[in-house]
XYZ file of C-alpha atoms in Angstrom:
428
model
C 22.132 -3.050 -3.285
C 18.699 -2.336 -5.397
C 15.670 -2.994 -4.132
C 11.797 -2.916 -5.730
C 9.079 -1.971 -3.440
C 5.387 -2.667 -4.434
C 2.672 -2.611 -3.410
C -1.399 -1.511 -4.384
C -4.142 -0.312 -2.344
C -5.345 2.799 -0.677
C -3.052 5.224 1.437
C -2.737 3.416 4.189
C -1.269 1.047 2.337
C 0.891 2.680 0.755
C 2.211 5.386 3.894
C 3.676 2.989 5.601
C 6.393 2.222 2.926
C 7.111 5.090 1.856
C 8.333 5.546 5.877
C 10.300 2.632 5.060
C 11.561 3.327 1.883
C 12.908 6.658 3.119
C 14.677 4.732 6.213
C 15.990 2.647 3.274
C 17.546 5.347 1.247
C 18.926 7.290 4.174
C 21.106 4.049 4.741
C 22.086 4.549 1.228
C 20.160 2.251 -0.490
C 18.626 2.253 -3.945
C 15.113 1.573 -4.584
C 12.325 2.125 -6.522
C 8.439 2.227 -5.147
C 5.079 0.919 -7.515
C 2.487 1.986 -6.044
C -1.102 2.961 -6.650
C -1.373 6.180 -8.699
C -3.566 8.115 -6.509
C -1.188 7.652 -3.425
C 2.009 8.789 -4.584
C 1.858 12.056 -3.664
C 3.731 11.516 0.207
C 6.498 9.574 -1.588
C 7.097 12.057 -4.036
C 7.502 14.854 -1.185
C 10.079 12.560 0.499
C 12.080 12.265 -2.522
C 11.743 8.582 -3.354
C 11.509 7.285 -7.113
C 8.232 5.917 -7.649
C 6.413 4.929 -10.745
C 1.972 4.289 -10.902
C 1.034 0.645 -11.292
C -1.679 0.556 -14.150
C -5.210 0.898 -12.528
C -7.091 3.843 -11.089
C -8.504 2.397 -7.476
C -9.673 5.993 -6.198
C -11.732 6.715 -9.544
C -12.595 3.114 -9.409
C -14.072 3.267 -6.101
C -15.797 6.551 -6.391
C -17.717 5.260 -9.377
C -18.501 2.399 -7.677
C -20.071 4.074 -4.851
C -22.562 6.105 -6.999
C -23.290 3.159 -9.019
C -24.121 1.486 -5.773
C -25.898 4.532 -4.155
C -28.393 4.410 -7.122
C -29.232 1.128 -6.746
C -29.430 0.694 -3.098
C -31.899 3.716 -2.910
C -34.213 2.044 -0.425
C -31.529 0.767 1.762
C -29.599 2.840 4.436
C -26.687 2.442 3.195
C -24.490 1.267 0.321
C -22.201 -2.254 1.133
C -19.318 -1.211 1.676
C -17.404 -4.236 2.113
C -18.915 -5.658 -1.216
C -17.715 -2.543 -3.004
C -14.502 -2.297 -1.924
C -13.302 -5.935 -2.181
C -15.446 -6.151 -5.855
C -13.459 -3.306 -7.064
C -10.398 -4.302 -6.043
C -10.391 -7.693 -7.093
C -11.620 -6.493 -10.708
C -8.986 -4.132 -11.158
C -6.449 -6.507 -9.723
C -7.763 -8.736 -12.784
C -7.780 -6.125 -15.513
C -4.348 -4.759 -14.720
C -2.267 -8.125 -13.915
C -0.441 -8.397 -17.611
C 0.222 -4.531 -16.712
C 1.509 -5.473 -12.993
C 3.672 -7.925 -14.361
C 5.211 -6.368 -17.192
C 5.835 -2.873 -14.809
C 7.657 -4.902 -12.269
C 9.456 -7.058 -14.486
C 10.670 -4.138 -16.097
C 12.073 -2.286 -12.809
C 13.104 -5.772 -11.283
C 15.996 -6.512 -14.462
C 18.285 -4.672 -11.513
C 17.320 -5.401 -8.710
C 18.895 -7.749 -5.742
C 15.445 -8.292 -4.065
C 11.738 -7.304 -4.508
C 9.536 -6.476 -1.343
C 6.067 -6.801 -2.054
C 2.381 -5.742 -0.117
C -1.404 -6.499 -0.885
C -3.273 -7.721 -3.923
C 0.217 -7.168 -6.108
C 1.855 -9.896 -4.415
C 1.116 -12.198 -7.172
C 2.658 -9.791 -9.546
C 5.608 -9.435 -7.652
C 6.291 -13.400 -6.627
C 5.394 -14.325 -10.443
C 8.601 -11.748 -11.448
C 10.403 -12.792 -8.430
C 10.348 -16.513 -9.262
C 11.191 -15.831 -13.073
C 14.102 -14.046 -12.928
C 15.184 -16.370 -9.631
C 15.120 -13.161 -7.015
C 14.908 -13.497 -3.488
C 11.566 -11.894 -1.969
C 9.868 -10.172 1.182
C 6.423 -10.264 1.993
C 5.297 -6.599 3.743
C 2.454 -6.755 6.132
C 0.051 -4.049 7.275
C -2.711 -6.514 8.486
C -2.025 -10.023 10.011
C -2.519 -12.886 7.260
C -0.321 -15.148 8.663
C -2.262 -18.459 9.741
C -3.040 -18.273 13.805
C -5.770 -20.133 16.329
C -5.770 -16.367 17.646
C -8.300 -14.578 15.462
C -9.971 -15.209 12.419
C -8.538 -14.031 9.074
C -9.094 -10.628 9.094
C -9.913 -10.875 4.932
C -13.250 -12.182 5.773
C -16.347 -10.126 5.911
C -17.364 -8.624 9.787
C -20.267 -10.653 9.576
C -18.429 -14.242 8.722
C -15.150 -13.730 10.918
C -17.991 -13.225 13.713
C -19.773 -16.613 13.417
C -16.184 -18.939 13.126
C -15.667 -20.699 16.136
C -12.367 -20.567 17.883
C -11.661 -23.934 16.620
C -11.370 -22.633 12.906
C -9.464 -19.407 12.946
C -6.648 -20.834 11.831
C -8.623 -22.630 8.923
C -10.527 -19.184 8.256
C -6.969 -17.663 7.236
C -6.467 -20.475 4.494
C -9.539 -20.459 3.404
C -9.092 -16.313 2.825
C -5.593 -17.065 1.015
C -7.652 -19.598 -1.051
C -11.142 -17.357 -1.872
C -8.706 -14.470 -3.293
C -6.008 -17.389 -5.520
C -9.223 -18.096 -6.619
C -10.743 -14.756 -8.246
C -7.214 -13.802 -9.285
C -5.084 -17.143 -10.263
C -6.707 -16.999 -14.144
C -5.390 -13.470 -14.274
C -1.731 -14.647 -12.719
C -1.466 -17.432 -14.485
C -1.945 -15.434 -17.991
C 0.164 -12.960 -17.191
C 2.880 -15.322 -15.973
C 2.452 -17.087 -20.101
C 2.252 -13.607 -21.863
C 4.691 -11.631 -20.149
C 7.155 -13.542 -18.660
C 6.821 -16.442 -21.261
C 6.255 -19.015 -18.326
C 3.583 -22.007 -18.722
C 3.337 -24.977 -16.587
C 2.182 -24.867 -12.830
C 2.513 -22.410 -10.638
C 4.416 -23.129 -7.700
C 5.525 -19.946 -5.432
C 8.353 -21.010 -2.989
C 7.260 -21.300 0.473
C 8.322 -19.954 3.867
C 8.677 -16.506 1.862
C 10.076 -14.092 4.835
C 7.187 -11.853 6.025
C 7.914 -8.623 7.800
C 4.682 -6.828 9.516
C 4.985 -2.986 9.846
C 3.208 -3.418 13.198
C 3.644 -2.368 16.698
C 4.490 -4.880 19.335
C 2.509 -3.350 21.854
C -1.209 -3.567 19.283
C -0.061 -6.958 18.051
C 2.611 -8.777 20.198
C 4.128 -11.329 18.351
C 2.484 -14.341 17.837
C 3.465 -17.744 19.063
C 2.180 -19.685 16.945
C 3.156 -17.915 13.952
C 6.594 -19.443 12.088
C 9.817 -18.457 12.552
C 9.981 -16.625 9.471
C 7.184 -14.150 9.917
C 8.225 -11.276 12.508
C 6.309 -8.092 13.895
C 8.689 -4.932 13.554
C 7.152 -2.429 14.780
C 5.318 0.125 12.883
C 6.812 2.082 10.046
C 5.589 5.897 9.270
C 7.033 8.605 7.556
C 8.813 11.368 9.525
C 7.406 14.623 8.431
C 10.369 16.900 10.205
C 9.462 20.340 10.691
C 6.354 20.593 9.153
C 4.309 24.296 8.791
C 0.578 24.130 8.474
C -1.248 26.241 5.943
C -2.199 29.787 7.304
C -6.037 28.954 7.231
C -5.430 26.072 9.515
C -3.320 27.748 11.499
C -5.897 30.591 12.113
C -8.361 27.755 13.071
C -6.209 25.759 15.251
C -4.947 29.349 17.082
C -8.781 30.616 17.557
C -10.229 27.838 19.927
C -9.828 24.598 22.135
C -7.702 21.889 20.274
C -10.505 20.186 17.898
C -11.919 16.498 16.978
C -10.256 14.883 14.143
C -12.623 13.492 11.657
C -11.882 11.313 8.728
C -12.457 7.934 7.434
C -9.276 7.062 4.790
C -9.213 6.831 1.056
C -12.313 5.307 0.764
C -14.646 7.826 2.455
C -16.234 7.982 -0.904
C -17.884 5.181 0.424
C -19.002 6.544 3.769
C -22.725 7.085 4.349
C -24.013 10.242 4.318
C -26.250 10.039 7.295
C -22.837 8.767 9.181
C -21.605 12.596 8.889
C -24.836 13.862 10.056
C -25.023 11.559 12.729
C -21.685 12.579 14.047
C -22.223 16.322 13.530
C -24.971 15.678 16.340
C -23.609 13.654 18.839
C -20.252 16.831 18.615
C -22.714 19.044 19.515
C -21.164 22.243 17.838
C -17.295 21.153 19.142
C -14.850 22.121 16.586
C -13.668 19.573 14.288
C -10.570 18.336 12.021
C -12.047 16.996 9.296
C -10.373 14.776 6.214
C -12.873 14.031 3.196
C -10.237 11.580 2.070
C -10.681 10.731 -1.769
C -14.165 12.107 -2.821
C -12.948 15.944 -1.536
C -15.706 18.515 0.166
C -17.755 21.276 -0.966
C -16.995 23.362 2.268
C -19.767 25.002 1.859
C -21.595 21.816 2.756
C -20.058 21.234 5.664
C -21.254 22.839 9.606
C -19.580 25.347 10.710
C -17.429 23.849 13.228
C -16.067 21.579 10.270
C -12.716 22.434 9.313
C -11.955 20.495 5.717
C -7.889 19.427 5.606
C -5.592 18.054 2.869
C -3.152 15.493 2.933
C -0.592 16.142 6.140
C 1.616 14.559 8.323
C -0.161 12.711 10.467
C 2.064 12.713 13.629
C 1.945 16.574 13.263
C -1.795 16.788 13.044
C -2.840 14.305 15.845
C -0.472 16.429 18.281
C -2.992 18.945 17.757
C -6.166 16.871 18.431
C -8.290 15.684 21.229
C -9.733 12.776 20.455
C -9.410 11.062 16.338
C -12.887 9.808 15.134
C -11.670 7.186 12.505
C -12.276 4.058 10.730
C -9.712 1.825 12.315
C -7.371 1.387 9.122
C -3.987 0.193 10.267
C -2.081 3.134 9.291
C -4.487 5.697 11.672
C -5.069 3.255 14.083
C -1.568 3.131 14.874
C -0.139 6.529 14.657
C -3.433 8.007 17.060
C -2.374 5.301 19.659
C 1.736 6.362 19.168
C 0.133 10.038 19.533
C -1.227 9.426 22.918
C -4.900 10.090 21.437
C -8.263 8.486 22.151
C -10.060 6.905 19.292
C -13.434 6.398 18.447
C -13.778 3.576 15.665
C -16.354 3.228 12.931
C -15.114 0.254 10.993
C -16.716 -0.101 7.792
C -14.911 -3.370 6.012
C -11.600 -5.681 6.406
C -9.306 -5.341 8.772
C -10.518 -2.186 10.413
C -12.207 -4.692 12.460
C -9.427 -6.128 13.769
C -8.103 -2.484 14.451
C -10.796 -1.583 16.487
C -11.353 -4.295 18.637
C -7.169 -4.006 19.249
C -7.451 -0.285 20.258
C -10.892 -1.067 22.710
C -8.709 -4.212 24.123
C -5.984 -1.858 24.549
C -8.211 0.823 26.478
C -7.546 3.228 24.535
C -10.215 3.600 22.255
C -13.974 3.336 23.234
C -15.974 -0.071 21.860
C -16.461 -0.266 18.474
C -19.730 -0.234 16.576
C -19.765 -0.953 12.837
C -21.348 1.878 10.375
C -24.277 0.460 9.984
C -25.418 0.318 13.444
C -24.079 4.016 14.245
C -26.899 6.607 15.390
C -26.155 9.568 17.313
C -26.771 7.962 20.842
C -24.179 5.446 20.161
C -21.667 8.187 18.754
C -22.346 10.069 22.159
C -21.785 7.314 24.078
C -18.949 5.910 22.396
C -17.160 9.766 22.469
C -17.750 10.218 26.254
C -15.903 6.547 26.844
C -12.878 7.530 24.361
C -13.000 10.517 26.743
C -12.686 9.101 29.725
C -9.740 10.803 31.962
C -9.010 6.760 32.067
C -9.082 6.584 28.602
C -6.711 9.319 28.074
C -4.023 8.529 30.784
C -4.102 4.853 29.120
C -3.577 6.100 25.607
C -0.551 8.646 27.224
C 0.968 5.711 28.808
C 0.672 3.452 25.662
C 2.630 6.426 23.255
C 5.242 6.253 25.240
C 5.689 2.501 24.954
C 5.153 2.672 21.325
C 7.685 5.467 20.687
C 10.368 3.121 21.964
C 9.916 1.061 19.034
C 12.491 1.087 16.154
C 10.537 -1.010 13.558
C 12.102 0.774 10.286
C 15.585 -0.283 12.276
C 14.809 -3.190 12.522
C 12.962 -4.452 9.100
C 16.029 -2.902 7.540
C 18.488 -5.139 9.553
C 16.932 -8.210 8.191
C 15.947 -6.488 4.654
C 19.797 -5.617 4.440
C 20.665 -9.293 5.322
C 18.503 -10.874 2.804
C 19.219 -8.679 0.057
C 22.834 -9.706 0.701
C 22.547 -12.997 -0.327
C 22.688 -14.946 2.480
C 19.469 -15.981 2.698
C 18.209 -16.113 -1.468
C 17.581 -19.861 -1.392
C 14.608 -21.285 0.642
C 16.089 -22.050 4.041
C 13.903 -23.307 6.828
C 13.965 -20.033 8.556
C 14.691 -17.300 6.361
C 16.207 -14.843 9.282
C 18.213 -17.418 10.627
């Protein structure tokens, strides 16, 4: 059995398959991960074969972000929604005839491709050429639900849909991005796979979500087809730490963690400054993501990290600082660690509000409300002994779940055949 992973974003989403991919190949199956260029690095160390999708998001972004800076002098901050979700879109549009051709190329031997974020029209266009079955990855709920509004939509249009139209919200966020993108898909589909004619993607596509159970039970009103897992990380085994953190971790009470993702590039300034007050001095963990650190920049009690295991470094942590991505949402709440969210665009809204809900994070407040009174408040609440025993309690739910297990059950019996036509329920 061959399988093609893909899958294009920022490293959160992009960690979470490469868990999967190595649960894959320890079961002995072959595979090959696309992925974003700039996130490839964790994959690599875990031994999987990966190749770089065309399309450089983290220079993309960055760029972005002092273009944006420069113009938005006067304002307090840059839009970070609008950046991230312009530059996205646009490279997703540049690089589709790429997309295609790289998967098309990898997919000649494969039995079935498994696909995640904007590249899923890449992937389903291949997928439908050469007749392959195909798995839809989720890191975010899309799936259509009178539960919550489509987590695609901007903070400040999810918040004014009525109960009434969630479910219509997550259409009409499938529909907004067919319609930046479906010019782009349907020329690739013509020049690369010599296709023309409508485009017609099969439906009830089997969707797996890399989720836990206990952030997102599974929804009842979602179809048959669509099933939560339970999250999927990467196992970093015995793991050293770099003497110099190692010092710092050894010569003081266990730190903060600090760090917004990939796209911290896009973080205000003033957000850093603000938080570097309301610490008070306390020593801190702190990942710069993307746009690296000048250390000497930093306060004192900043301690600049790399890329590293996460469920090694939040061990060593009191309390994670964060912006609510899925990917550190999850694996602070399977540590048994507090969180304090600053979500800055997508679904880190969602993330937040299921950590607060969950009691163990404090409430959110988006970035560009944040001041130092806020941070102090919303740090004492995460810090709550309350807080903390909740968060304890919920790890050791979480670390009962087997969602690599049990993605690769179903993976294993769609690849097999069984399932490669359209069937009413794909995991029947």
């Amino acid at each position: 059995m061959r399988l093609l992973i893909v899958t294009y974003g920022t490293e959160g989403s992009t960690r979470p398959l490469v868990g999967l991919s190595r649960a894959l190949m320890d079961e002995n199956v072959d595979l090959c991960l696309l992925a974003e260029r700039s996130t490839l690095r964790s994959a690599r160390s875990q031994g999987i074969p990966v190749e770089a999708l065309d399309g450089d998001l983290k220079a993309a972004l960055l760029s972005a972000s002092k273009s944006e800076t420069n113009n938005s002098a006067n304002e307090a901050s840059p839009p970070v929604e609008r950046i991230f979700a312009h530059t996205l879109i646009e490279l997703a549009r540049d690089n589709m005839n790429g997309w295609v051709r790289t998967i098309l190329q990898h997919a000649q031997s494969a039995d079935l491709i498994l696909f995640s974020g904007i590249v899923g029209y890449a992937a389903l266009c291949v997928a439908q050429h050469l007749e392959l079955p195909a798995i839809h990855l989720g890191l975010s709920p899309e799936t259509p639900t009178r539960h919550f509004p489509s987590t695609r939509l901007s903070i400040a249009l999810s918040q004014r849909i009525p109960k009434s139209l969630n479910r219509s919200s997550h259409r009409l966020a499938q529909f907004r991005l067919w319609r930046e993108l479906r010019n782009a898909v349907r020329r690739a589909r013509i020049e690369v796979c010599q296709r023309s004619g409508p485009i017609r993607f099969r439906r009830n596509i089997p969707v797996l979500y890399g989720l836990s159970n206990y952030l997102l039970p599974q929804i009842d009103d979602w179809p048959t087809h669509c099933k939560i897992c339970g999250p999927w990380s990467i196992k970093s085994g015995v793991w050293e730490p770099p003497p110099p953190l190692a010092d710092f971790l050894a010569d003081g009470p266990p730190p903060v963690y600090v760090g917004f993702g990939s796209i911290s590039g896009l973080v205000p300034g003033n957000i850093l400054s603000s938080l570097n007050d309301a610490l008070e001095g306390r020593r801190v963990l702190f990942s710069p993501g993307w746009r690296g650190v000048d250390a000497a920049q930093l306060p004192k009690n900043f301690f600049p990290i790399g890329d590293m295991p996460h469920d090694w470094l939040f061990q060593h942590v009191t309390t994670a600082i964060h912006h609510g991505g899925a990917g550190t949402s999850h694996m602070a709440a399977r540590a048994g660690v507090p969180s304090v969210v600053i979500p800055f665009t997508g679904s880190q809204f969602f993330w937040a509000n299921r950590l607060h809900a969950m009691g163990i994070a404090s409430e959110p407040v988006p970035f560009a409300q944040i001041d130092t009174q806020q941070l102090l408040e919303m740090i004492a609440q995460a810090e709550r002994n309350s807080t903390r025993e909740r968060a304890e309690a919920f790890a050791s739910a979480m670390a009962m779940e087997e969602g690599t297990s049990y993605a690769i059950r179903h993976i294993k019996r769609i690849a097999g055949g069984k399932n490669s036509g359209n069937p009413r329920d794909p995991f029947s």
